[in-house]
Amino acid sequence: MYAIVDIETTGGHASANGITEIAICIHDGKKITRRFETLVNPQRDIPVYIRALTGITNEMVQDAPPFEDVAHEIYHLLKGQIFVAHNVNFDYSFLRYHLNASGYELQANKLCTVRLGRKIMPGLMSYSLGKLCTHLGIQNNNRHRAMGDAEATAQLFGMLLKSDTDNHIGSALKQNSKEQVLPANLPKTDIEALPSSPGIYYFHDQKGKVVYVGKAKNIKKRVCSHFTGNNPNLQRQEFLRNIYRISHQVCGTELIAFVLEAVEIKRLWPKYNRSLKRFENTYGLYVFEDQRGYMRLAVDKHRKHMPSVYACNSLLEGHNLLLNLIEQFGLCPKLCFIQKNDQPCSGSNVGTCACEGHESPEEYNQRIAGALDELKKALPTFAIRDEGRTDDEHSCILIEEGRFYGMGYISHYYDADNIQALKNYLTPYPGNDYIKNIVTGYANRFPQRKVSFSA
């Protein structure tokens, strides 16, 4: 038996919205054997645009029962039935959430008439309920009301049952089938095409735009994990509705996947990625020449189009670094913006300091050059050589002078002992401290995979 369901709600996600109307048609595979419908008091205001769409007003539901008063009957109508709806994950998530809040745990096999329509009746321009009804000659004189749409879905489902010569419905109901948990608009073939390899994956919307980038040690397993459970919050429900296609890139290792994910999020700026979008080096150590010809060091906030000589995660870290350079190389605290008052210079060369004009720019700049050389020597240059995508190649990531240079794949037989030659095989990418830190951390954990270069 099938329970064909349609609900009207106050909004798009269950955790912050209520149900205003519910209709259930019990179907035996040939005809409707029982109908249930009721208005529901959502105990909150119905937004004006929802009122305009459905025709259900606050006054209409004022004397209707709250959901908990009808939960018992709804649960027993749905219990043991196959739950069918047009975009089933929406209706199911709402009912499961509100039934759970009323003390009932709904567990049911699901069928989505959007997904089934795409498989059994391929090639149509649209699989919205309204467009399908028009195309198939299904009368629905009460659109956007629960019983009108439930009965139209029941007629559609009956046609799908009759036309299902390849047993798509039976396949979707098999215990090991992932069909019923997939987003309504995502072809199962996209899931079947995914490898069980490390890499990154892209979720695309209806227009093909990337809306999410993820990394994985096992691409297929990780992608499928996105569709398990019935989280009712707004972001997840909107996210699932907007997935129409999946593409991927195989990477040699999980480390490559980590790095490529960070690069692609910054490049594509996908709608549903959050954490890596705003990662930037907060501060940097900068060098510039003033009007008198003196080279000056300064710690300042990260500037997107101005390269720093050293990246710092905090202002304190930058000042401590600069203080060490001042002490080690006898630099002027005033010219380094550490001392900002009008008092005499507190540097080690008091009375002969460059800021007082007692030292020529050429002499002072030699010490600045020495400080920068020392800083440069402290910045690591190394590569990570690891497994490749195939047996005859290795993956390679290069850190040059403390900065992420790029990555790529090299021959299994290539020595990779010359940094300039190695660069010819790698693709340069923009980097940040997040990438540098995960690569450096990996090198510390697996020193046998680290390739160092002589100066």
PDB file of N, CA, C and O in Angstrom, residues 241-289:
ATOM      1  N   ARG A 241      17.472  20.747  -2.592  1.00  0.00           N
ATOM      2  CA  ARG A 241      16.622  21.134  -3.735  1.00  0.00           C
ATOM      3  C   ARG A 241      17.450  21.645  -4.906  1.00  0.00           C
ATOM      4  O   ARG A 241      17.025  21.560  -6.062  1.00  0.00           O
ATOM      5  N   ASN A 242      18.631  22.197  -4.616  1.00  0.00           N
ATOM      6  CA  ASN A 242      19.417  22.859  -5.655  1.00  0.00           C
ATOM      7  C   ASN A 242      20.514  21.988  -6.255  1.00  0.00           C
ATOM      8  O   ASN A 242      21.346  22.488  -7.018  1.00  0.00           O
ATOM      9  N   ILE A 243      20.547  20.703  -5.920  1.00  0.00           N
ATOM     10  CA  ILE A 243      21.565  19.818  -6.497  1.00  0.00           C
ATOM     11  C   ILE A 243      20.986  19.112  -7.721  1.00  0.00           C
ATOM     12  O   ILE A 243      20.045  18.320  -7.613  1.00  0.00           O
ATOM     13  N   TYR A 244      21.546  19.392  -8.886  1.00  0.00           N
ATOM     14  CA  TYR A 244      21.083  18.804 -10.147  1.00  0.00           C
ATOM     15  C   TYR A 244      22.138  17.922 -10.801  1.00  0.00           C
ATOM     16  O   TYR A 244      21.812  17.089 -11.641  1.00  0.00           O
ATOM     17  N   ARG A 245      23.403  18.120 -10.431  1.00  0.00           N
ATOM     18  CA  ARG A 245      24.471  17.342 -11.070  1.00  0.00           C
ATOM     19  C   ARG A 245      25.683  17.296 -10.146  1.00  0.00           C
ATOM     20  O   ARG A 245      25.884  18.200  -9.337  1.00  0.00           O
ATOM     21  N   ILE A 246      26.482  16.241 -10.287  1.00  0.00           N
ATOM     22  CA  ILE A 246      27.728  16.110  -9.528  1.00  0.00           C
ATOM     23  C   ILE A 246      28.876  15.855 -10.506  1.00  0.00           C
ATOM     24  O   ILE A 246      28.754  15.025 -11.411  1.00  0.00           O
ATOM     25  N   SER A 247      29.970  16.555 -10.328  1.00  0.00           N
ATOM     26  CA  SER A 247      31.199  16.244 -11.050  1.00  0.00           C
ATOM     27  C   SER A 247      32.309  16.063 -10.020  1.00  0.00           C
ATOM     28  O   SER A 247      32.118  16.332  -8.832  1.00  0.00           O
ATOM     29  N   HIS A 248      33.465  15.607 -10.467  1.00  0.00           N
ATOM     30  CA  HIS A 248      34.532  15.324  -9.502  1.00  0.00           C
ATOM     31  C   HIS A 248      35.898  15.397 -10.165  1.00  0.00           C
ATOM     32  O   HIS A 248      36.011  15.388 -11.398  1.00  0.00           O
ATOM     33  N   GLN A 249      36.929  15.477  -9.323  1.00  0.00           N
ATOM     34  CA  GLN A 249      38.324  15.337  -9.753  1.00  0.00           C
ATOM     35  C   GLN A 249      38.994  14.316  -8.842  1.00  0.00           C
ATOM     36  O   GLN A 249      38.961  14.474  -7.620  1.00  0.00           O
ATOM     37  N   VAL A 250      39.593  13.299  -9.430  1.00  0.00           N
ATOM     38  CA  VAL A 250      40.346  12.318  -8.648  1.00  0.00           C
ATOM     39  C   VAL A 250      41.698  12.916  -8.296  1.00  0.00           C
ATOM     40  O   VAL A 250      42.354  13.549  -9.125  1.00  0.00           O
ATOM     41  N   CYS A 251      42.120  12.741  -7.039  1.00  0.00           N
ATOM     42  CA  CYS A 251      43.429  13.199  -6.581  1.00  0.00           C
ATOM     43  C   CYS A 251      44.241  11.986  -6.115  1.00  0.00           C
ATOM     44  O   CYS A 251      43.673  10.964  -5.734  1.00  0.00           O
ATOM     45  N   GLY A 252      45.535  12.124  -6.138  1.00  0.00           N
ATOM     46  CA  GLY A 252      46.363  10.998  -5.739  1.00  0.00           C
ATOM     47  C   GLY A 252      46.250  10.664  -4.265  1.00  0.00           C
ATOM     48  O   GLY A 252      46.308   9.504  -3.871  1.00  0.00           O
ATOM     49  N   THR A 253      46.070  11.692  -3.429  1.00  0.00           N
ATOM     50  CA  THR A 253      46.030  11.496  -1.982  1.00  0.00           C
ATOM     51  C   THR A 253      44.969  12.401  -1.365  1.00  0.00           C
ATOM     52  O   THR A 253      44.489  13.355  -1.993  1.00  0.00           O
ATOM     53  N   GLU A 254      44.652  12.122  -0.121  1.00  0.00           N
ATOM     54  CA  GLU A 254      43.725  12.976   0.615  1.00  0.00           C
ATOM     55  C   GLU A 254      44.330  14.365   0.815  1.00  0.00           C
ATOM     56  O   GLU A 254      43.609  15.372   0.839  1.00  0.00           O
ATOM     57  N   LEU A 255      45.655  14.446   0.973  1.00  0.00           N
ATOM     58  CA  LEU A 255      46.306  15.743   1.136  1.00  0.00           C
ATOM     59  C   LEU A 255      46.085  16.620  -0.098  1.00  0.00           C
ATOM     60  O   LEU A 255      45.756  17.811   0.033  1.00  0.00           O
ATOM     61  N   ILE A 256      46.270  16.061  -1.286  1.00  0.00           N
ATOM     62  CA  ILE A 256      46.016  16.822  -2.511  1.00  0.00           C
ATOM     63  C   ILE A 256      44.565  17.299  -2.527  1.00  0.00           C
ATOM     64  O   ILE A 256      44.251  18.431  -2.925  1.00  0.00           O
ATOM     65  N   ALA A 257      43.644  16.434  -2.095  1.00  0.00           N
ATOM     66  CA  ALA A 257      42.222  16.793  -2.061  1.00  0.00           C
ATOM     67  C   ALA A 257      41.982  17.964  -1.106  1.00  0.00           C
ATOM     68  O   ALA A 257      41.221  18.880  -1.415  1.00  0.00           O
ATOM     69  N   PHE A 258      42.624  17.929   0.074  1.00  0.00           N
ATOM     70  CA  PHE A 258      42.503  19.027   1.027  1.00  0.00           C
ATOM     71  C   PHE A 258      42.922  20.349   0.383  1.00  0.00           C
ATOM     72  O   PHE A 258      42.222  21.360   0.499  1.00  0.00           O
ATOM     73  N   VAL A 259      44.074  20.331  -0.266  1.00  0.00           N
ATOM     74  CA  VAL A 259      44.617  21.553  -0.850  1.00  0.00           C
ATOM     75  C   VAL A 259      43.750  22.037  -2.006  1.00  0.00           C
ATOM     76  O   VAL A 259      43.407  23.225  -2.102  1.00  0.00           O
ATOM     77  N   LEU A 260      43.362  21.108  -2.882  1.00  0.00           N
ATOM     78  CA  LEU A 260      42.573  21.493  -4.054  1.00  0.00           C
ATOM     79  C   LEU A 260      41.205  22.023  -3.643  1.00  0.00           C
ATOM     80  O   LEU A 260      40.671  22.942  -4.269  1.00  0.00           O
ATOM     81  N   GLU A 261      40.625  21.450  -2.589  1.00  0.00           N
ATOM     82  CA  GLU A 261      39.344  21.971  -2.096  1.00  0.00           C
ATOM     83  C   GLU A 261      39.485  23.439  -1.696  1.00  0.00           C
ATOM     84  O   GLU A 261      38.642  24.288  -2.062  1.00  0.00           O
ATOM     85  N   ALA A 262      40.533  23.758  -0.945  1.00  0.00           N
ATOM     86  CA  ALA A 262      40.746  25.141  -0.505  1.00  0.00           C
ATOM     87  C   ALA A 262      40.939  26.075  -1.695  1.00  0.00           C
ATOM     88  O   ALA A 262      40.399  27.190  -1.721  1.00  0.00           O
ATOM     89  N   VAL A 263      41.697  25.615  -2.690  1.00  0.00           N
ATOM     90  CA  VAL A 263      41.928  26.419  -3.894  1.00  0.00           C
ATOM     91  C   VAL A 263      40.623  26.654  -4.649  1.00  0.00           C
ATOM     92  O   VAL A 263      40.311  27.781  -5.061  1.00  0.00           O
ATOM     93  N   GLU A 264      39.828  25.597  -4.822  1.00  0.00           N
ATOM     94  CA  GLU A 264      38.601  25.707  -5.607  1.00  0.00           C
ATOM     95  C   GLU A 264      37.527  26.529  -4.901  1.00  0.00           C
ATOM     96  O   GLU A 264      36.743  27.223  -5.554  1.00  0.00           O
ATOM     97  N   ILE A 265      37.474  26.463  -3.594  1.00  0.00           N
ATOM     98  CA  ILE A 265      36.501  27.289  -2.865  1.00  0.00           C
ATOM     99  C   ILE A 265      36.820  28.773  -3.053  1.00  0.00           C
ATOM    100  O   ILE A 265      35.919  29.596  -3.265  1.00  0.00           O
ATOM    101  N   LYS A 266      38.106  29.118  -3.010  1.00  0.00           N
ATOM    102  CA  LYS A 266      38.491  30.513  -3.232  1.00  0.00           C
ATOM    103  C   LYS A 266      38.248  30.932  -4.676  1.00  0.00           C
ATOM    104  O   LYS A 266      37.902  32.083  -4.951  1.00  0.00           O
ATOM    105  N   ARG A 267      38.402  30.008  -5.617  1.00  0.00           N
ATOM    106  CA  ARG A 267      38.216  30.334  -7.039  1.00  0.00           C
ATOM    107  C   ARG A 267      36.738  30.454  -7.407  1.00  0.00           C
ATOM    108  O   ARG A 267      36.325  31.375  -8.108  1.00  0.00           O
ATOM    109  N   LEU A 268      35.922  29.515  -6.932  1.00  0.00           N
ATOM    110  CA  LEU A 268      34.525  29.429  -7.363  1.00  0.00           C
ATOM    111  C   LEU A 268      33.553  30.130  -6.418  1.00  0.00           C
ATOM    112  O   LEU A 268      32.454  30.466  -6.822  1.00  0.00           O
ATOM    113  N   TRP A 269      33.951  30.287  -5.147  1.00  0.00           N
ATOM    114  CA  TRP A 269      33.110  30.936  -4.144  1.00  0.00           C
ATOM    115  C   TRP A 269      31.713  30.310  -4.111  1.00  0.00           C
ATOM    116  O   TRP A 269      30.703  30.980  -4.284  1.00  0.00           O
ATOM    117  N   PRO A 270      31.607  28.994  -3.856  1.00  0.00           N
ATOM    118  CA  PRO A 270      30.305  28.323  -3.932  1.00  0.00           C
ATOM    119  C   PRO A 270      29.360  28.782  -2.823  1.00  0.00           C
ATOM    120  O   PRO A 270      29.780  29.087  -1.701  1.00  0.00           O
ATOM    121  N   LYS A 271      28.082  28.788  -3.140  1.00  0.00           N
ATOM    122  CA  LYS A 271      27.052  29.331  -2.250  1.00  0.00           C
ATOM    123  C   LYS A 271      27.016  28.649  -0.893  1.00  0.00           C
ATOM    124  O   LYS A 271      26.827  29.295   0.138  1.00  0.00           O
ATOM    125  N   TYR A 272      27.172  27.310  -0.853  1.00  0.00           N
ATOM    126  CA  TYR A 272      26.953  26.567   0.379  1.00  0.00           C
ATOM    127  C   TYR A 272      28.229  26.213   1.136  1.00  0.00           C
ATOM    128  O   TYR A 272      28.173  25.548   2.151  1.00  0.00           O
ATOM    129  N   ASN A 273      29.377  26.648   0.641  1.00  0.00           N
ATOM    130  CA  ASN A 273      30.610  26.492   1.424  1.00  0.00           C
ATOM    131  C   ASN A 273      30.741  27.681   2.371  1.00  0.00           C
ATOM    132  O   ASN A 273      30.428  28.806   2.006  1.00  0.00           O
ATOM    133  N   ARG A 274      31.211  27.425   3.563  1.00  0.00           N
ATOM    134  CA  ARG A 274      31.312  28.488   4.549  1.00  0.00           C
ATOM    135  C   ARG A 274      32.753  28.665   5.070  1.00  0.00           C
ATOM    136  O   ARG A 274      33.326  29.721   4.977  1.00  0.00           O
ATOM    137  N   SER A 275      33.327  27.601   5.616  1.00  0.00           N
ATOM    138  CA  SER A 275      34.494  27.736   6.488  1.00  0.00           C
ATOM    139  C   SER A 275      35.738  28.286   5.798  1.00  0.00           C
ATOM    140  O   SER A 275      36.455  29.089   6.378  1.00  0.00           O
ATOM    141  N   LEU A 276      36.027  27.858   4.562  1.00  0.00           N
ATOM    142  CA  LEU A 276      37.297  28.251   3.935  1.00  0.00           C
ATOM    143  C   LEU A 276      37.185  29.520   3.105  1.00  0.00           C
ATOM    144  O   LEU A 276      38.179  30.007   2.594  1.00  0.00           O
ATOM    145  N   LYS A 277      35.980  30.078   2.981  1.00  0.00           N
ATOM    146  CA  LYS A 277      35.823  31.251   2.130  1.00  0.00           C
ATOM    147  C   LYS A 277      36.611  32.450   2.644  1.00  0.00           C
ATOM    148  O   LYS A 277      37.205  33.195   1.887  1.00  0.00           O
ATOM    149  N   ARG A 278      36.584  32.616   3.949  1.00  0.00           N
ATOM    150  CA  ARG A 278      37.132  33.842   4.517  1.00  0.00           C
ATOM    151  C   ARG A 278      38.487  33.644   5.178  1.00  0.00           C
ATOM    152  O   ARG A 278      38.904  34.459   5.981  1.00  0.00           O
ATOM    153  N   PHE A 279      39.142  32.530   4.857  1.00  0.00           N
ATOM    154  CA  PHE A 279      40.465  32.315   5.454  1.00  0.00           C
ATOM    155  C   PHE A 279      41.502  33.157   4.711  1.00  0.00           C
ATOM    156  O   PHE A 279      41.700  33.008   3.517  1.00  0.00           O
ATOM    157  N   GLU A 280      42.119  34.046   5.411  1.00  0.00           N
ATOM    158  CA  GLU A 280      43.199  34.865   4.858  1.00  0.00           C
ATOM    159  C   GLU A 280      44.293  34.991   5.917  1.00  0.00           C
ATOM    160  O   GLU A 280      44.033  34.896   7.118  1.00  0.00           O
ATOM    161  N   ASN A 281      45.532  35.226   5.446  1.00  0.00           N
ATOM    162  CA  ASN A 281      46.574  35.607   6.390  1.00  0.00           C
ATOM    163  C   ASN A 281      46.164  36.945   6.985  1.00  0.00           C
ATOM    164  O   ASN A 281      45.938  37.911   6.257  1.00  0.00           O
ATOM    165  N   THR A 282      46.077  37.040   8.294  1.00  0.00           N
ATOM    166  CA  THR A 282      45.556  38.249   8.916  1.00  0.00           C
ATOM    167  C   THR A 282      46.527  39.413   8.803  1.00  0.00           C
ATOM    168  O   THR A 282      46.138  40.540   8.522  1.00  0.00           O
ATOM    169  N   TYR A 283      47.830  39.124   9.037  1.00  0.00           N
ATOM    170  CA  TYR A 283      48.843  40.174   8.990  1.00  0.00           C
ATOM    171  C   TYR A 283      50.036  39.700   8.163  1.00  0.00           C
ATOM    172  O   TYR A 283      50.205  38.507   7.926  1.00  0.00           O
ATOM    173  N   GLY A 284      50.861  40.664   7.777  1.00  0.00           N
ATOM    174  CA  GLY A 284      52.073  40.338   7.041  1.00  0.00           C
ATOM    175  C   GLY A 284      53.180  41.329   7.374  1.00  0.00           C
ATOM    176  O   GLY A 284      52.921  42.445   7.845  1.00  0.00           O
ATOM    177  N   LEU A 285      54.420  40.898   7.158  1.00  0.00           N
ATOM    178  CA  LEU A 285      55.573  41.789   7.309  1.00  0.00           C
ATOM    179  C   LEU A 285      55.909  42.323   5.917  1.00  0.00           C
ATOM    180  O   LEU A 285      56.180  41.542   5.001  1.00  0.00           O
ATOM    181  N   TYR A 286      55.864  43.644   5.773  1.00  0.00           N
ATOM    182  CA  TYR A 286      56.068  44.278   4.477  1.00  0.00           C
ATOM    183  C   TYR A 286      57.353  45.105   4.481  1.00  0.00           C
ATOM    184  O   TYR A 286      57.791  45.591   5.532  1.00  0.00           O
ATOM    185  N   VAL A 287      57.957  45.259   3.304  1.00  0.00           N
ATOM    186  CA  VAL A 287      59.156  46.075   3.157  1.00  0.00           C
ATOM    187  C   VAL A 287      58.929  47.078   2.034  1.00  0.00           C
ATOM    188  O   VAL A 287      58.348  46.741   0.998  1.00  0.00           O
ATOM    189  N   PHE A 288      59.342  48.333   2.276  1.00  0.00           N
ATOM    190  CA  PHE A 288      59.219  49.363   1.234  1.00  0.00           C
ATOM    191  C   PHE A 288      60.300  50.423   1.449  1.00  0.00           C
ATOM    192  O   PHE A 288      60.917  50.513   2.518  1.00  0.00           O
ATOM    193  N   GLU A 289      60.535  51.222   0.442  1.00  0.00           N
ATOM    194  CA  GLU A 289      61.558  52.278   0.499  1.00  0.00           C
ATOM    195  C   GLU A 289      60.873  53.613   0.702  1.00  0.00           C
ATOM    196  O   GLU A 289      59.917  53.944  -0.010  1.00  0.00           O
TER     197      GLU A 289
END
